[in-house]
């Protein structure tokens, strides 16, 4: 187990290194921050001074080393565009995003589980098929379109919820609903498939033959068989969630980390872009490692190997 | 008077059979619509005996066994009478059915690797099985019973084996664990669906010996489905031979093996090394009918070396051809009539 964790930790460092390197190359190819930050009529000497101030006149290898050092010390310095340190804006925006991430992460899997299991127990009945049909249709609608539909209905037509912003708890409802629906539509169909498969397996037939109650057969025997692939899927879903924030937060004018990243890219605010992407990479990799550990805890057959 | 009337005293009396199937028909949904798996199966398993249910794959022996505990796949259509230990199995409510499965009739499946739960320890599965049968059993008492039962089925160092996971022990030991899982419930009937097919020959013999010992010492009634006549020749009291969803012969095991009264059984023995004294084995030509084929006569007639014209025309019933020995073979029945 120690060796397993050490290897995964090494993988995490490798991912962070790779992400930082790719990002360095892409940002340096993306244009001159000084030109974007300065007024259109600024003279060449103004641009040169700005470049000097931002450290963009250093040789590229030195900039790369500085970038790596800042990533691994988690100290990203000053923002190019804002008059503040990167870490203070990073943590406050991440905190704002967590208000929609955490509810979506709790509600999404629970609802998917409930719907998927319900449908798996009624594979041929109309109710089970109707639920899956609805999930399929929702899955076909892009989540940003879903956001517009919800805003149109609940904010503009009915006036129940604010259309944009993050000023009140009511403003959280639509973004959380969008992220949850997006996760549920795909995950519930996977849950149904996995449960249907598990219910047909030998150990479940054995459990039935012991005269155990349907609930015990379902939750203590079938569910553990279905769970490992679902946990792996949850890891993938977690990275989808962060990529959705990049579109959802700007269109809803939600002041979270997704919005911050998009704006920083537009402004060529390299330190903030780097900080956001590194945080994304660390979070996504850590969650996937945690899920790996959970699967190993669940299935004794995996513990001996590796 | 038909054989069933002679052989079956009214249900509920002390001598009622442990398991009785009468005219049981089972339909399953296949890819090509509904298919008949059992086409009117009748047989009995007398209390305290070992009965072998023999037949090729697809003959319906597993289906008959699973029907007896209502473990058929969802959507199966069942008709006929199924009685076990005096209970009408098909009429049980879901609560009664759970009690029946927990205490009265336990099943041993073919493949122990895929029958035990891979993510739970052997001990926890045994304890769960024991407490399903007897809700008043404490966890500690159930554990004790489990260890004792593991020892009884011949697992060495049973205490240590309780904490082991199924993938850590051999197939033979796993099948012993499956048997122990049934025994902790002290069932009246043990239904074994090809219990040794997945095991090597030496282990097969050991598992069968174990089943015979349990039958002798505890009086547990055992029904074993098998496609291998050699396997059960030594331990079965009675032999029920199935072909294409019907019982074709049913009699005392030694008598059926020594003097089969159905040409299918006879052909089967000709094809088996242990029963064939000539130098060459004679395989049965052709193949069994598919489950969606409906033949008007005897289903074996197209492959039968002694088939007559009548065989393909009408379906022969199971008739008594010797004491306690029934056969659904027209030539055999006609021969017997001619002698009388």
mmCIF file with all atom_site columns, C-alpha atoms in Angstrom, chain B residues 31-136:
data_model
loop_
_atom_site.group_PDB
_atom_site.id
_atom_site.type_symbol
_atom_site.label_atom_id
_atom_site.label_alt_id
_atom_site.label_comp_id
_atom_site.label_asym_id
_atom_site.label_entity_id
_atom_site.label_seq_id
_atom_site.pdbx_PDB_ins_code
_atom_site.Cartn_x
_atom_site.Cartn_y
_atom_site.Cartn_z
_atom_site.occupancy
_atom_site.B_iso_or_equiv
_atom_site.pdbx_formal_charge
_atom_site.auth_seq_id
_atom_site.auth_comp_id
_atom_site.auth_asym_id
_atom_site.auth_atom_id
_atom_site.pdbx_PDB_model_num
ATOM 1   C CA . UNK B 1 31  ? -33.498 -13.929 -28.695 1.00 0.00 ? 31  UNK B CA 1
ATOM 2   C CA . UNK B 1 32  ? -36.029 -15.619 -30.985 1.00 0.00 ? 32  UNK B CA 1
ATOM 3   C CA . UNK B 1 33  ? -39.065 -15.221 -28.738 1.00 0.00 ? 33  UNK B CA 1
ATOM 4   C CA . UNK B 1 34  ? -40.333 -17.617 -26.085 1.00 0.00 ? 34  UNK B CA 1
ATOM 5   C CA . UNK B 1 35  ? -38.608 -20.983 -25.912 1.00 0.00 ? 35  UNK B CA 1
ATOM 6   C CA . UNK B 1 36  ? -39.742 -24.052 -24.003 1.00 0.00 ? 36  UNK B CA 1
ATOM 7   C CA . UNK B 1 37  ? -36.986 -25.285 -21.721 1.00 0.00 ? 37  UNK B CA 1
ATOM 8   C CA . UNK B 1 38  ? -39.029 -27.782 -19.709 1.00 0.00 ? 38  UNK B CA 1
ATOM 9   C CA . UNK B 1 39  ? -41.830 -29.601 -21.532 1.00 0.00 ? 39  UNK B CA 1
ATOM 10  C CA . UNK B 1 40  ? -43.703 -31.301 -18.716 1.00 0.00 ? 40  UNK B CA 1
ATOM 11  C CA . UNK B 1 41  ? -41.173 -32.668 -16.247 1.00 0.00 ? 41  UNK B CA 1
ATOM 12  C CA . UNK B 1 42  ? -42.280 -35.050 -13.490 1.00 0.00 ? 42  UNK B CA 1
ATOM 13  C CA . UNK B 1 43  ? -40.037 -36.752 -10.981 1.00 0.00 ? 43  UNK B CA 1
ATOM 14  C CA . UNK B 1 44  ? -39.622 -37.258 -7.276  1.00 0.00 ? 44  UNK B CA 1
ATOM 15  C CA . UNK B 1 45  ? -36.755 -37.139 -4.857  1.00 0.00 ? 45  UNK B CA 1
ATOM 16  C CA . UNK B 1 46  ? -37.514 -39.447 -1.901  1.00 0.00 ? 46  UNK B CA 1
ATOM 17  C CA . UNK B 1 47  ? -36.468 -38.194 1.520   1.00 0.00 ? 47  UNK B CA 1
ATOM 18  C CA . UNK B 1 48  ? -32.965 -39.072 2.616   1.00 0.00 ? 48  UNK B CA 1
ATOM 19  C CA . UNK B 1 49  ? -31.855 -40.280 -0.804  1.00 0.00 ? 49  UNK B CA 1
ATOM 20  C CA . UNK B 1 50  ? -29.347 -39.088 -3.347  1.00 0.00 ? 50  UNK B CA 1
ATOM 21  C CA . UNK B 1 51  ? -30.929 -38.599 -6.739  1.00 0.00 ? 51  UNK B CA 1
ATOM 22  C CA . UNK B 1 52  ? -28.973 -37.762 -9.858  1.00 0.00 ? 52  UNK B CA 1
ATOM 23  C CA . UNK B 1 53  ? -30.543 -35.667 -12.588 1.00 0.00 ? 53  UNK B CA 1
ATOM 24  C CA . UNK B 1 54  ? -28.596 -36.612 -15.695 1.00 0.00 ? 54  UNK B CA 1
ATOM 25  C CA . UNK B 1 55  ? -28.637 -35.161 -19.177 1.00 0.00 ? 55  UNK B CA 1
ATOM 26  C CA . UNK B 1 56  ? -26.660 -33.271 -21.784 1.00 0.00 ? 56  UNK B CA 1
ATOM 27  C CA . UNK B 1 57  ? -26.244 -29.507 -21.613 1.00 0.00 ? 57  UNK B CA 1
ATOM 28  C CA . UNK B 1 58  ? -29.537 -27.984 -22.631 1.00 0.00 ? 58  UNK B CA 1
ATOM 29  C CA . UNK B 1 59  ? -31.594 -30.955 -21.484 1.00 0.00 ? 59  UNK B CA 1
ATOM 30  C CA . UNK B 1 60  ? -33.192 -28.779 -18.794 1.00 0.00 ? 60  UNK B CA 1
ATOM 31  C CA . UNK B 1 61  ? -31.697 -30.319 -15.672 1.00 0.00 ? 61  UNK B CA 1
ATOM 32  C CA . UNK B 1 62  ? -30.390 -27.040 -14.264 1.00 0.00 ? 62  UNK B CA 1
ATOM 33  C CA . UNK B 1 63  ? -33.650 -25.318 -15.121 1.00 0.00 ? 63  UNK B CA 1
ATOM 34  C CA . UNK B 1 64  ? -35.620 -27.997 -13.266 1.00 0.00 ? 64  UNK B CA 1
ATOM 35  C CA . UNK B 1 65  ? -33.378 -27.538 -10.247 1.00 0.00 ? 65  UNK B CA 1
ATOM 36  C CA . UNK B 1 66  ? -33.562 -23.752 -10.238 1.00 0.00 ? 66  UNK B CA 1
ATOM 37  C CA . UNK B 1 67  ? -37.328 -23.912 -10.732 1.00 0.00 ? 67  UNK B CA 1
ATOM 38  C CA . UNK B 1 68  ? -37.538 -25.893 -7.480  1.00 0.00 ? 68  UNK B CA 1
ATOM 39  C CA . UNK B 1 69  ? -36.288 -22.840 -5.545  1.00 0.00 ? 69  UNK B CA 1
ATOM 40  C CA . UNK B 1 70  ? -37.759 -20.250 -7.937  1.00 0.00 ? 70  UNK B CA 1
ATOM 41  C CA . UNK B 1 71  ? -34.354 -18.936 -8.973  1.00 0.00 ? 71  UNK B CA 1
ATOM 42  C CA . UNK B 1 72  ? -35.149 -18.853 -12.686 1.00 0.00 ? 72  UNK B CA 1
ATOM 43  C CA . UNK B 1 73  ? -34.342 -15.661 -14.590 1.00 0.00 ? 73  UNK B CA 1
ATOM 44  C CA . UNK B 1 74  ? -36.822 -12.812 -14.390 1.00 0.00 ? 74  UNK B CA 1
ATOM 45  C CA . UNK B 1 75  ? -39.701 -13.275 -16.787 1.00 0.00 ? 75  UNK B CA 1
ATOM 46  C CA . UNK B 1 76  ? -39.635 -17.084 -16.853 1.00 0.00 ? 76  UNK B CA 1
ATOM 47  C CA . UNK B 1 77  ? -43.057 -18.668 -17.347 1.00 0.00 ? 77  UNK B CA 1
ATOM 48  C CA . UNK B 1 78  ? -43.605 -21.664 -15.051 1.00 0.00 ? 78  UNK B CA 1
ATOM 49  C CA . UNK B 1 79  ? -46.539 -24.049 -14.812 1.00 0.00 ? 79  UNK B CA 1
ATOM 50  C CA . UNK B 1 80  ? -47.115 -27.359 -13.068 1.00 0.00 ? 80  UNK B CA 1
ATOM 51  C CA . UNK B 1 81  ? -46.678 -28.529 -9.480  1.00 0.00 ? 81  UNK B CA 1
ATOM 52  C CA . UNK B 1 82  ? -43.509 -28.123 -7.449  1.00 0.00 ? 82  UNK B CA 1
ATOM 53  C CA . UNK B 1 83  ? -43.571 -29.429 -3.887  1.00 0.00 ? 83  UNK B CA 1
ATOM 54  C CA . UNK B 1 84  ? -40.644 -29.441 -1.518  1.00 0.00 ? 84  UNK B CA 1
ATOM 55  C CA . UNK B 1 85  ? -40.851 -30.833 2.016   1.00 0.00 ? 85  UNK B CA 1
ATOM 56  C CA . UNK B 1 86  ? -44.642 -30.643 1.801   1.00 0.00 ? 86  UNK B CA 1
ATOM 57  C CA . UNK B 1 87  ? -44.651 -26.985 0.722   1.00 0.00 ? 87  UNK B CA 1
ATOM 58  C CA . UNK B 1 88  ? -46.180 -25.799 -2.523  1.00 0.00 ? 88  UNK B CA 1
ATOM 59  C CA . UNK B 1 89  ? -43.169 -23.824 -3.780  1.00 0.00 ? 89  UNK B CA 1
ATOM 60  C CA . UNK B 1 90  ? -45.023 -21.935 -6.501  1.00 0.00 ? 90  UNK B CA 1
ATOM 61  C CA . UNK B 1 91  ? -47.627 -20.655 -4.024  1.00 0.00 ? 91  UNK B CA 1
ATOM 62  C CA . UNK B 1 92  ? -45.157 -19.251 -1.476  1.00 0.00 ? 92  UNK B CA 1
ATOM 63  C CA . UNK B 1 93  ? -45.316 -15.528 -0.786  1.00 0.00 ? 93  UNK B CA 1
ATOM 64  C CA . UNK B 1 94  ? -42.036 -13.684 -1.221  1.00 0.00 ? 94  UNK B CA 1
ATOM 65  C CA . UNK B 1 95  ? -41.509 -13.711 2.543   1.00 0.00 ? 95  UNK B CA 1
ATOM 66  C CA . UNK B 1 96  ? -42.227 -17.466 2.771   1.00 0.00 ? 96  UNK B CA 1
ATOM 67  C CA . UNK B 1 97  ? -39.994 -18.039 -0.227  1.00 0.00 ? 97  UNK B CA 1
ATOM 68  C CA . UNK B 1 98  ? -37.078 -16.364 1.555   1.00 0.00 ? 98  UNK B CA 1
ATOM 69  C CA . UNK B 1 99  ? -37.637 -18.561 4.602   1.00 0.00 ? 99  UNK B CA 1
ATOM 70  C CA . UNK B 1 100 ? -37.871 -21.603 2.363   1.00 0.00 ? 100 UNK B CA 1
ATOM 71  C CA . UNK B 1 101 ? -34.622 -20.772 0.591   1.00 0.00 ? 101 UNK B CA 1
ATOM 72  C CA . UNK B 1 102 ? -32.908 -19.892 3.878   1.00 0.00 ? 102 UNK B CA 1
ATOM 73  C CA . UNK B 1 103 ? -33.881 -23.017 5.828   1.00 0.00 ? 103 UNK B CA 1
ATOM 74  C CA . UNK B 1 104 ? -35.329 -25.777 3.704   1.00 0.00 ? 104 UNK B CA 1
ATOM 75  C CA . UNK B 1 105 ? -33.638 -26.062 0.333   1.00 0.00 ? 105 UNK B CA 1
ATOM 76  C CA . UNK B 1 106 ? -30.120 -24.831 -0.358  1.00 0.00 ? 106 UNK B CA 1
ATOM 77  C CA . UNK B 1 107 ? -28.383 -24.699 -3.732  1.00 0.00 ? 107 UNK B CA 1
ATOM 78  C CA . UNK B 1 108 ? -24.760 -25.491 -4.611  1.00 0.00 ? 108 UNK B CA 1
ATOM 79  C CA . UNK B 1 109 ? -23.821 -23.937 -7.938  1.00 0.00 ? 109 UNK B CA 1
ATOM 80  C CA . UNK B 1 110 ? -21.594 -25.270 -10.662 1.00 0.00 ? 110 UNK B CA 1
ATOM 81  C CA . UNK B 1 111 ? -18.756 -22.788 -10.545 1.00 0.00 ? 111 UNK B CA 1
ATOM 82  C CA . UNK B 1 112 ? -17.546 -21.888 -7.046  1.00 0.00 ? 112 UNK B CA 1
ATOM 83  C CA . UNK B 1 113 ? -15.312 -19.106 -8.387  1.00 0.00 ? 113 UNK B CA 1
ATOM 84  C CA . UNK B 1 114 ? -18.235 -17.102 -9.662  1.00 0.00 ? 114 UNK B CA 1
ATOM 85  C CA . UNK B 1 115 ? -20.687 -18.112 -6.924  1.00 0.00 ? 115 UNK B CA 1
ATOM 86  C CA . UNK B 1 116 ? -18.952 -16.742 -3.855  1.00 0.00 ? 116 UNK B CA 1
ATOM 87  C CA . UNK B 1 117 ? -18.736 -12.989 -3.460  1.00 0.00 ? 117 UNK B CA 1
ATOM 88  C CA . UNK B 1 118 ? -15.211 -11.931 -4.512  1.00 0.00 ? 118 UNK B CA 1
ATOM 89  C CA . UNK B 1 119 ? -15.087 -8.890  -2.258  1.00 0.00 ? 119 UNK B CA 1
ATOM 90  C CA . UNK B 1 120 ? -16.110 -10.510 1.018   1.00 0.00 ? 120 UNK B CA 1
ATOM 91  C CA . UNK B 1 121 ? -14.257 -12.893 3.276   1.00 0.00 ? 121 UNK B CA 1
ATOM 92  C CA . UNK B 1 122 ? -15.231 -16.538 3.450   1.00 0.00 ? 122 UNK B CA 1
ATOM 93  C CA . UNK B 1 123 ? -16.138 -16.094 7.116   1.00 0.00 ? 123 UNK B CA 1
ATOM 94  C CA . UNK B 1 124 ? -18.501 -13.182 6.569   1.00 0.00 ? 124 UNK B CA 1
ATOM 95  C CA . UNK B 1 125 ? -20.343 -15.115 3.851   1.00 0.00 ? 125 UNK B CA 1
ATOM 96  C CA . UNK B 1 126 ? -20.710 -18.177 6.092   1.00 0.00 ? 126 UNK B CA 1
ATOM 97  C CA . UNK B 1 127 ? -21.944 -16.060 8.999   1.00 0.00 ? 127 UNK B CA 1
ATOM 98  C CA . UNK B 1 128 ? -24.461 -14.300 6.745   1.00 0.00 ? 128 UNK B CA 1
ATOM 99  C CA . UNK B 1 129 ? -25.720 -17.640 5.460   1.00 0.00 ? 129 UNK B CA 1
ATOM 100 C CA . UNK B 1 130 ? -26.093 -19.076 8.996   1.00 0.00 ? 130 UNK B CA 1
ATOM 101 C CA . UNK B 1 131 ? -27.923 -16.013 10.287  1.00 0.00 ? 131 UNK B CA 1
ATOM 102 C CA . UNK B 1 132 ? -30.208 -15.968 7.276   1.00 0.00 ? 132 UNK B CA 1
ATOM 103 C CA . UNK B 1 133 ? -31.437 -19.410 8.301   1.00 0.00 ? 133 UNK B CA 1
ATOM 104 C CA . UNK B 1 134 ? -31.575 -18.683 12.018  1.00 0.00 ? 134 UNK B CA 1
ATOM 105 C CA . UNK B 1 135 ? -32.188 -15.031 12.862  1.00 0.00 ? 135 UNK B CA 1
ATOM 106 C CA . UNK B 1 136 ? -31.708 -15.627 16.587  1.00 0.00 ? 136 UNK B CA 1
#
